[in-house]
Amino acid sequence: MNVLLLALGGGIGAIARYLVGLAMMKRYLDPPFPVAMLVVNLIGSFGLGAFFGGYFQEIPLGAYEDPLFLTVGIGFFGAFTTYSTFSVEASMLLKAKQWRKLSLYIGFSIIGSILFFLLGFSMLVAFTS
C-alpha cells in the first residue's frame, strides 16, 4: 500500500512540476538564470514546510510510515521539487563560465529553499496553534 501512495503522490507531483515549469518558461523567455526550476523548488519547499507545520506541528524524525506523509511529503513534494535538474542547470552555468548567474542560482536555490521551508512551516504552526 505504501508504494501505491508514493506512486500516486509522485505522479501528481511530477505532473505539477512539469506544468509549473512550462508556465514559468513561457512567462520568462530569457531569464537571468534558470527561473523555472528555482520557482518550482521554492514553491515545493514552502509547501513541504506548510505540510509539516500544519500536519505535524513539528519536524518529526519517524514520519516515514505515516500514509499522508508518504503521499504528500515524499511522493508529491519529492517529485515536485527537483535537485537533479538544479544540478544539471548549475553544471551548465559552470561549463559556460557564467559565474554570476551560477552564484545567484545556487544561492537562491539552496538558501531560498531552506528559508521558504521554514516560512511555510512557521506560518502553518502559527495558524494551527
Tab-separated table of N, CA and C in Angstrom:
chain	number	residue	atom	x	y	z
A	1	MET	N	0.816	-1.203	0.000
A	1	MET	CA	0.000	0.000	0.000
A	1	MET	C	0.860	1.267	0.000
A	2	ASN	N	1.976	1.244	0.764
A	2	ASN	CA	2.845	2.409	0.827
A	2	ASN	C	3.394	2.789	-0.546
A	3	VAL	N	3.750	1.801	-1.332
A	3	VAL	CA	4.296	2.070	-2.663
A	3	VAL	C	3.236	2.722	-3.550
A	4	LEU	N	1.999	2.305	-3.409
A	4	LEU	CA	0.925	2.915	-4.193
A	4	LEU	C	0.701	4.371	-3.790
A	5	LEU	N	0.777	4.646	-2.500
A	5	LEU	CA	0.633	6.021	-2.026
A	5	LEU	C	1.771	6.899	-2.562
A	6	LEU	N	2.992	6.359	-2.542
A	6	LEU	CA	4.134	7.093	-3.089
A	6	LEU	C	3.953	7.358	-4.582
A	7	ALA	N	3.504	6.343	-5.301
A	7	ALA	CA	3.308	6.481	-6.748
A	7	ALA	C	2.228	7.511	-7.064
A	8	LEU	N	1.151	7.490	-6.315
A	8	LEU	CA	0.072	8.446	-6.533
A	8	LEU	C	0.569	9.872	-6.299
A	9	GLY	N	1.169	10.115	-5.146
A	9	GLY	CA	1.689	11.445	-4.839
A	9	GLY	C	2.787	11.860	-5.800
A	10	GLY	N	3.672	10.932	-6.118
A	10	GLY	CA	4.777	11.233	-7.028
A	10	GLY	C	4.306	11.551	-8.435
A	11	GLY	N	3.319	10.811	-8.914
A	11	GLY	CA	2.781	11.080	-10.249
A	11	GLY	C	2.158	12.459	-10.338
A	12	ILE	N	1.386	12.801	-9.336
A	12	ILE	CA	0.745	14.129	-9.314
A	12	ILE	C	1.805	15.221	-9.173
A	13	GLY	N	2.810	14.997	-8.323
A	13	GLY	CA	3.873	15.974	-8.130
A	13	GLY	C	4.696	16.198	-9.391
A	14	ALA	N	5.007	15.121	-10.113
A	14	ALA	CA	5.791	15.250	-11.352
A	14	ALA	C	5.015	16.028	-12.413
A	15	ILE	N	3.733	15.748	-12.520
A	15	ILE	CA	2.901	16.473	-13.482
A	15	ILE	C	2.814	17.947	-13.100
A	16	ALA	N	2.631	18.221	-11.816
A	16	ALA	CA	2.560	19.607	-11.348
A	16	ALA	C	3.870	20.337	-11.619
A	17	ARG	N	5.003	19.671	-11.375
A	17	ARG	CA	6.309	20.285	-11.651
A	17	ARG	C	6.435	20.623	-13.131
A	18	TYR	N	6.053	19.711	-13.982
A	18	TYR	CA	6.129	19.931	-15.424
A	18	TYR	C	5.275	21.124	-15.836
A	19	LEU	N	4.049	21.188	-15.345
A	19	LEU	CA	3.146	22.280	-15.726
A	19	LEU	C	3.619	23.636	-15.192
A	20	VAL	N	4.071	23.677	-13.945
A	20	VAL	CA	4.584	24.932	-13.389
A	20	VAL	C	5.856	25.343	-14.139
A	21	GLY	N	6.729	24.403	-14.421
A	21	GLY	CA	7.949	24.692	-15.172
A	21	GLY	C	7.647	25.255	-16.551
A	22	LEU	N	6.688	24.651	-17.247
A	22	LEU	CA	6.286	25.164	-18.565
A	22	LEU	C	5.744	26.583	-18.475
A	23	ALA	N	4.889	26.814	-17.494
A	23	ALA	CA	4.309	28.152	-17.326
A	23	ALA	C	5.398	29.183	-17.055
A	24	MET	N	6.372	28.839	-16.230
A	24	MET	CA	7.452	29.765	-15.921
A	24	MET	C	8.330	30.018	-17.149
A	25	MET	N	8.600	28.986	-17.924
A	25	MET	CA	9.431	29.163	-19.122
A	25	MET	C	8.720	30.008	-20.174
A	26	LYS	N	7.397	29.904	-20.250
A	26	LYS	CA	6.647	30.749	-21.180
A	26	LYS	C	6.612	32.199	-20.706
A	27	ARG	N	6.560	32.377	-19.398
A	27	ARG	CA	6.489	33.727	-18.837
A	27	ARG	C	7.840	34.430	-18.923
A	28	TYR	N	8.899	33.716	-18.653
A	28	TYR	CA	10.250	34.285	-18.669
A	28	TYR	C	11.035	33.647	-19.813
A	29	LEU	N	10.973	34.276	-20.983
A	29	LEU	CA	11.597	33.712	-22.178
A	29	LEU	C	13.122	33.775	-22.134
A	30	ASP	N	13.679	34.788	-21.509
A	30	ASP	CA	15.129	34.934	-21.421
A	30	ASP	C	15.506	35.303	-19.985
A	31	PRO	N	15.359	34.343	-19.055
A	31	PRO	CA	15.603	34.665	-17.641
A	31	PRO	C	17.098	34.850	-17.360
A	32	PRO	N	17.417	35.572	-16.281
A	32	PRO	CA	18.821	35.789	-15.932
A	32	PRO	C	19.529	34.511	-15.461
A	33	PHE	N	18.787	33.544	-15.007
A	33	PHE	CA	19.282	32.221	-14.625
A	33	PHE	C	18.073	31.293	-14.653
A	34	PRO	N	18.234	29.973	-14.424
A	34	PRO	CA	17.108	29.032	-14.557
A	34	PRO	C	15.970	29.305	-13.555
A	35	VAL	N	15.075	30.189	-13.929
A	35	VAL	CA	13.987	30.631	-13.059
A	35	VAL	C	12.947	29.534	-12.836
A	36	ALA	N	12.640	28.764	-13.865
A	36	ALA	CA	11.552	27.782	-13.755
A	36	ALA	C	11.784	26.797	-12.609
A	37	MET	N	12.944	26.173	-12.562
A	37	MET	CA	13.196	25.196	-11.509
A	37	MET	C	13.437	25.858	-10.160
A	38	LEU	N	13.957	27.083	-10.183
A	38	LEU	CA	14.094	27.816	-8.922
A	38	LEU	C	12.723	28.043	-8.304
A	39	VAL	N	11.771	28.507	-9.103
A	39	VAL	CA	10.414	28.764	-8.601
A	39	VAL	C	9.766	27.467	-8.135
A	40	VAL	N	9.915	26.412	-8.919
A	40	VAL	CA	9.351	25.112	-8.530
A	40	VAL	C	9.929	24.672	-7.183
A	41	ASN	N	11.239	24.765	-7.032
A	41	ASN	CA	11.862	24.316	-5.787
A	41	ASN	C	11.486	25.196	-4.601
A	42	LEU	N	11.326	26.495	-4.817
A	42	LEU	CA	10.899	27.374	-3.724
A	42	LEU	C	9.445	27.094	-3.327
A	43	ILE	N	8.580	26.934	-4.313
A	43	ILE	CA	7.174	26.595	-4.029
A	43	ILE	C	7.103	25.255	-3.299
A	44	GLY	N	7.864	24.286	-3.784
A	44	GLY	CA	7.861	22.967	-3.149
A	44	GLY	C	8.382	22.994	-1.725
A	45	SER	N	9.424	23.776	-1.491
A	45	SER	CA	9.969	23.893	-0.135
A	45	SER	C	8.968	24.548	0.800
A	46	PHE	N	8.324	25.606	0.319
A	46	PHE	CA	7.290	26.267	1.119
A	46	PHE	C	6.146	25.285	1.406
A	47	GLY	N	5.708	24.579	0.378
A	47	GLY	CA	4.598	23.638	0.541
A	47	GLY	C	4.924	22.509	1.504
A	48	LEU	N	6.128	21.968	1.404
A	48	LEU	CA	6.523	20.899	2.322
A	48	LEU	C	6.606	21.427	3.751
A	49	GLY	N	7.137	22.640	3.902
A	49	GLY	CA	7.168	23.248	5.237
A	49	GLY	C	5.775	23.462	5.793
A	50	ALA	N	4.872	23.950	4.940
A	50	ALA	CA	3.489	24.161	5.365
A	50	ALA	C	2.831	22.832	5.734
A	51	PHE	N	3.127	21.796	4.956
A	51	PHE	CA	2.587	20.468	5.271
A	51	PHE	C	3.076	20.002	6.643
A	52	PHE	N	4.375	20.093	6.878
A	52	PHE	CA	4.921	19.692	8.181
A	52	PHE	C	4.305	20.522	9.307
A	53	GLY	N	4.224	21.828	9.101
A	53	GLY	CA	3.684	22.699	10.140
A	53	GLY	C	2.217	22.442	10.416
A	54	GLY	N	1.435	22.226	9.362
A	54	GLY	CA	0.005	22.014	9.531
A	54	GLY	C	-0.354	20.624	10.011
A	55	TYR	N	0.372	19.626	9.536
A	55	TYR	CA	0.031	18.237	9.842
A	55	TYR	C	0.702	17.739	11.125
A	56	PHE	N	1.979	18.043	11.284
A	56	PHE	CA	2.729	17.531	12.430
A	56	PHE	C	2.966	18.573	13.518
A	57	GLN	N	2.969	19.854	13.184
A	57	GLN	CA	3.345	20.951	14.076
A	57	GLN	C	4.779	20.822	14.571
A	58	GLU	N	5.567	19.984	13.913
A	58	GLU	CA	6.981	19.809	14.220
A	58	GLU	C	7.642	19.162	12.998
A	59	ILE	N	8.933	18.998	13.080
A	59	ILE	CA	9.643	18.277	12.026
A	59	ILE	C	10.007	16.919	12.616
A	60	PRO	N	9.155	15.912	12.378
A	60	PRO	CA	9.345	14.607	13.008
A	60	PRO	C	10.470	13.808	12.352
A	61	LEU	N	11.071	12.940	13.121
A	61	LEU	CA	12.131	12.085	12.592
A	61	LEU	C	11.583	10.781	12.035
A	62	GLY	N	10.489	10.284	12.558
A	62	GLY	CA	9.990	8.973	12.161
A	62	GLY	C	8.675	8.999	11.422
A	63	ALA	N	8.516	9.879	10.468
A	63	ALA	CA	7.239	10.019	9.771
A	63	ALA	C	7.101	9.097	8.569
A	64	TYR	N	8.100	8.301	8.286
A	64	TYR	CA	8.124	7.532	7.042
A	64	TYR	C	7.074	6.431	6.951
A	65	GLU	N	6.398	6.122	8.013
A	65	GLU	CA	5.322	5.133	7.967
A	65	GLU	C	3.943	5.769	7.921
A	66	ASP	N	3.877	7.079	8.046
A	66	ASP	CA	2.604	7.787	8.019
A	66	ASP	C	2.094	7.870	6.581
A	67	PRO	N	0.895	7.344	6.296
A	67	PRO	CA	0.391	7.313	4.918
A	67	PRO	C	0.277	8.686	4.249
A	68	LEU	N	-0.153	9.695	4.997
A	68	LEU	CA	-0.277	11.023	4.395
A	68	LEU	C	1.100	11.613	4.107
A	69	PHE	N	2.054	11.390	4.996
A	69	PHE	CA	3.413	11.861	4.749
A	69	PHE	C	4.002	11.167	3.524
A	70	LEU	N	3.769	9.884	3.382
A	70	LEU	CA	4.266	9.151	2.206
A	70	LEU	C	3.683	9.724	0.923
A	71	THR	N	2.402	10.019	0.943
A	71	THR	CA	1.728	10.516	-0.258
A	71	THR	C	2.101	11.956	-0.565
A	72	VAL	N	2.010	12.818	0.429
A	72	VAL	CA	2.211	14.253	0.211
A	72	VAL	C	3.684	14.639	0.363
A	73	GLY	N	4.278	14.276	1.482
A	73	GLY	CA	5.642	14.718	1.770
A	73	GLY	C	6.686	14.114	0.853
A	74	ILE	N	6.713	12.802	0.785
A	74	ILE	CA	7.714	12.130	-0.041
A	74	ILE	C	7.247	12.029	-1.488
A	75	GLY	N	6.009	11.591	-1.695
A	75	GLY	CA	5.504	11.403	-3.055
A	75	GLY	C	5.365	12.703	-3.817
A	76	PHE	N	4.409	13.538	-3.412
A	76	PHE	CA	4.124	14.759	-4.158
A	76	PHE	C	5.309	15.720	-4.151
A	77	PHE	N	5.744	16.146	-2.960
A	77	PHE	CA	6.802	17.157	-2.905
A	77	PHE	C	8.157	16.602	-3.328
A	78	GLY	N	8.374	15.306	-3.132
A	78	GLY	CA	9.608	14.699	-3.622
A	78	GLY	C	9.694	14.722	-5.139
A	79	ALA	N	8.567	14.510	-5.796
A	79	ALA	CA	8.546	14.544	-7.260
A	79	ALA	C	8.395	15.964	-7.798
A	80	PHE	N	7.752	16.830	-7.038
A	80	PHE	CA	7.538	18.213	-7.483
A	80	PHE	C	8.860	18.982	-7.500
A	81	THR	N	9.635	18.876	-6.436
A	81	THR	CA	10.921	19.562	-6.399
A	81	THR	C	11.953	18.703	-7.113
A	82	THR	N	13.022	19.327	-7.543
A	82	THR	CA	13.977	18.572	-8.341
A	82	THR	C	15.409	19.029	-8.131
A	83	TYR	N	16.105	18.297	-7.328
A	83	TYR	CA	17.511	18.589	-7.083
A	83	TYR	C	18.363	18.182	-8.280
A	84	SER	N	17.931	17.144	-8.993
A	84	SER	CA	18.711	16.698	-10.145
A	84	SER	C	18.715	17.736	-11.256
A	85	THR	N	17.569	18.351	-11.546
A	85	THR	CA	17.524	19.396	-12.570
A	85	THR	C	18.321	20.607	-12.117
A	86	PHE	N	18.248	20.938	-10.841
A	86	PHE	CA	19.068	22.011	-10.288
A	86	PHE	C	20.549	21.727	-10.562
A	87	SER	N	20.978	20.491	-10.350
A	87	SER	CA	22.378	20.118	-10.570
A	87	SER	C	22.775	20.248	-12.034
A	88	VAL	N	21.904	19.826	-12.937
A	88	VAL	CA	22.189	19.944	-14.364
A	88	VAL	C	22.303	21.412	-14.765
A	89	GLU	N	21.347	22.206	-14.338
A	89	GLU	CA	21.358	23.623	-14.714
A	89	GLU	C	22.559	24.351	-14.119
A	90	ALA	N	22.910	24.046	-12.881
A	90	ALA	CA	24.096	24.647	-12.265
A	90	ALA	C	25.354	24.212	-13.019
A	91	SER	N	25.425	22.958	-13.422
A	91	SER	CA	26.576	22.470	-14.187
A	91	SER	C	26.687	23.149	-15.543
A	92	MET	N	25.556	23.418	-16.175
A	92	MET	CA	25.567	24.119	-17.458
A	92	MET	C	26.104	25.543	-17.295
A	93	LEU	N	25.689	26.219	-16.227
A	93	LEU	CA	26.198	27.563	-15.963
A	93	LEU	C	27.691	27.519	-15.641
A	94	LEU	N	28.113	26.499	-14.926
A	94	LEU	CA	29.530	26.323	-14.603
A	94	LEU	C	30.338	26.110	-15.881
A	95	LYS	N	29.867	25.231	-16.736
A	95	LYS	CA	30.556	24.943	-18.002
A	95	LYS	C	30.639	26.185	-18.881
A	96	ALA	N	29.599	27.001	-18.869
A	96	ALA	CA	29.573	28.233	-19.666
A	96	ALA	C	30.337	29.373	-18.982
A	97	LYS	N	30.872	29.106	-17.802
A	97	LYS	CA	31.636	30.090	-17.023
A	97	LYS	C	30.815	31.351	-16.743
A	98	GLN	N	29.548	31.137	-16.483
A	98	GLN	CA	28.661	32.242	-16.132
A	98	GLN	C	28.593	32.325	-14.610
A	99	TRP	N	29.662	32.839	-14.043
A	99	TRP	CA	29.874	32.800	-12.601
A	99	TRP	C	28.817	33.544	-11.807
A	100	ARG	N	28.421	34.700	-12.275
A	100	ARG	CA	27.416	35.486	-11.543
A	100	ARG	C	26.077	34.754	-11.530
A	101	LYS	N	25.657	34.276	-12.702
A	101	LYS	CA	24.392	33.539	-12.790
A	101	LYS	C	24.457	32.271	-11.945
A	102	LEU	N	25.592	31.585	-11.990
A	102	LEU	CA	25.771	30.367	-11.201
A	102	LEU	C	25.652	30.668	-9.710
A	103	SER	N	26.327	31.715	-9.270
A	103	SER	CA	26.287	32.078	-7.850
A	103	SER	C	24.881	32.453	-7.408
A	104	LEU	N	24.196	33.245	-8.214
A	104	LEU	CA	22.821	33.621	-7.876
A	104	LEU	C	21.905	32.400	-7.838
A	105	TYR	N	22.030	31.545	-8.824
A	105	TYR	CA	21.173	30.363	-8.907
A	105	TYR	C	21.399	29.433	-7.717
A	106	ILE	N	22.651	29.168	-7.409
A	106	ILE	CA	22.953	28.288	-6.272
A	106	ILE	C	22.495	28.931	-4.961
A	107	GLY	N	22.814	30.194	-4.786
A	107	GLY	CA	22.434	30.879	-3.548
A	107	GLY	C	20.936	30.947	-3.343
A	108	PHE	N	20.224	31.404	-4.383
A	108	PHE	CA	18.764	31.491	-4.276
A	108	PHE	C	18.143	30.108	-4.090
A	109	SER	N	18.687	29.111	-4.762
A	109	SER	CA	18.113	27.760	-4.678
A	109	SER	C	18.293	27.155	-3.294
A	110	ILE	N	19.498	27.164	-2.797
A	110	ILE	CA	19.766	26.492	-1.524
A	110	ILE	C	19.241	27.306	-0.338
A	111	ILE	N	19.680	28.550	-0.236
A	111	ILE	CA	19.249	29.375	0.899
A	111	ILE	C	17.753	29.656	0.805
A	112	GLY	N	17.284	29.961	-0.403
A	112	GLY	CA	15.857	30.231	-0.598
A	112	GLY	C	14.979	29.050	-0.229
A	113	SER	N	15.395	27.845	-0.615
A	113	SER	CA	14.593	26.662	-0.304
A	113	SER	C	14.485	26.439	1.203
A	114	ILE	N	15.584	26.627	1.897
A	114	ILE	CA	15.557	26.465	3.358
A	114	ILE	C	14.669	27.530	3.994
A	115	LEU	N	14.835	28.774	3.557
A	115	LEU	CA	14.021	29.858	4.121
A	115	LEU	C	12.536	29.668	3.795
A	116	PHE	N	12.231	29.244	2.574
A	116	PHE	CA	10.826	29.023	2.204
A	116	PHE	C	10.231	27.862	2.989
A	117	PHE	N	11.005	26.796	3.224
A	117	PHE	CA	10.522	25.699	4.057
A	117	PHE	C	10.182	26.211	5.449
A	118	LEU	N	11.108	26.955	6.051
A	118	LEU	CA	10.888	27.481	7.403
A	118	LEU	C	9.720	28.458	7.449
A	119	LEU	N	9.562	29.264	6.408
A	119	LEU	CA	8.438	30.189	6.343
A	119	LEU	C	7.112	29.426	6.289
A	120	GLY	N	7.025	28.449	5.407
A	120	GLY	CA	5.804	27.640	5.316
A	120	GLY	C	5.513	26.915	6.614
A	121	PHE	N	6.546	26.341	7.200
A	121	PHE	CA	6.399	25.621	8.467
A	121	PHE	C	5.908	26.559	9.563
A	122	SER	N	6.578	27.696	9.724
A	122	SER	CA	6.221	28.654	10.780
A	122	SER	C	4.811	29.195	10.617
A	123	MET	N	4.443	29.488	9.384
A	123	MET	CA	3.105	30.039	9.131
A	123	MET	C	2.028	29.045	9.527
A	124	LEU	N	2.201	27.787	9.187
A	124	LEU	CA	1.169	26.801	9.494
A	124	LEU	C	1.161	26.404	10.952
A	125	VAL	N	2.312	26.374	11.588
A	125	VAL	CA	2.340	26.103	13.036
A	125	VAL	C	1.602	27.220	13.755
A	126	ALA	N	1.864	28.457	13.371
A	126	ALA	CA	1.192	29.608	13.998
A	126	ALA	C	-0.301	29.578	13.697
A	127	PHE	N	-0.674	29.207	12.482
A	127	PHE	CA	-2.075	29.181	12.063
A	127	PHE	C	-2.864	28.091	12.765
A	128	THR	N	-2.238	26.929	12.999
A	128	THR	CA	-2.945	25.812	13.611
A	128	THR	C	-2.872	25.818	15.132
A	129	SER	N	-2.079	26.721	15.701
A	129	SER	CA	-1.948	26.756	17.172
A	129	SER	C	-3.086	27.531	17.799
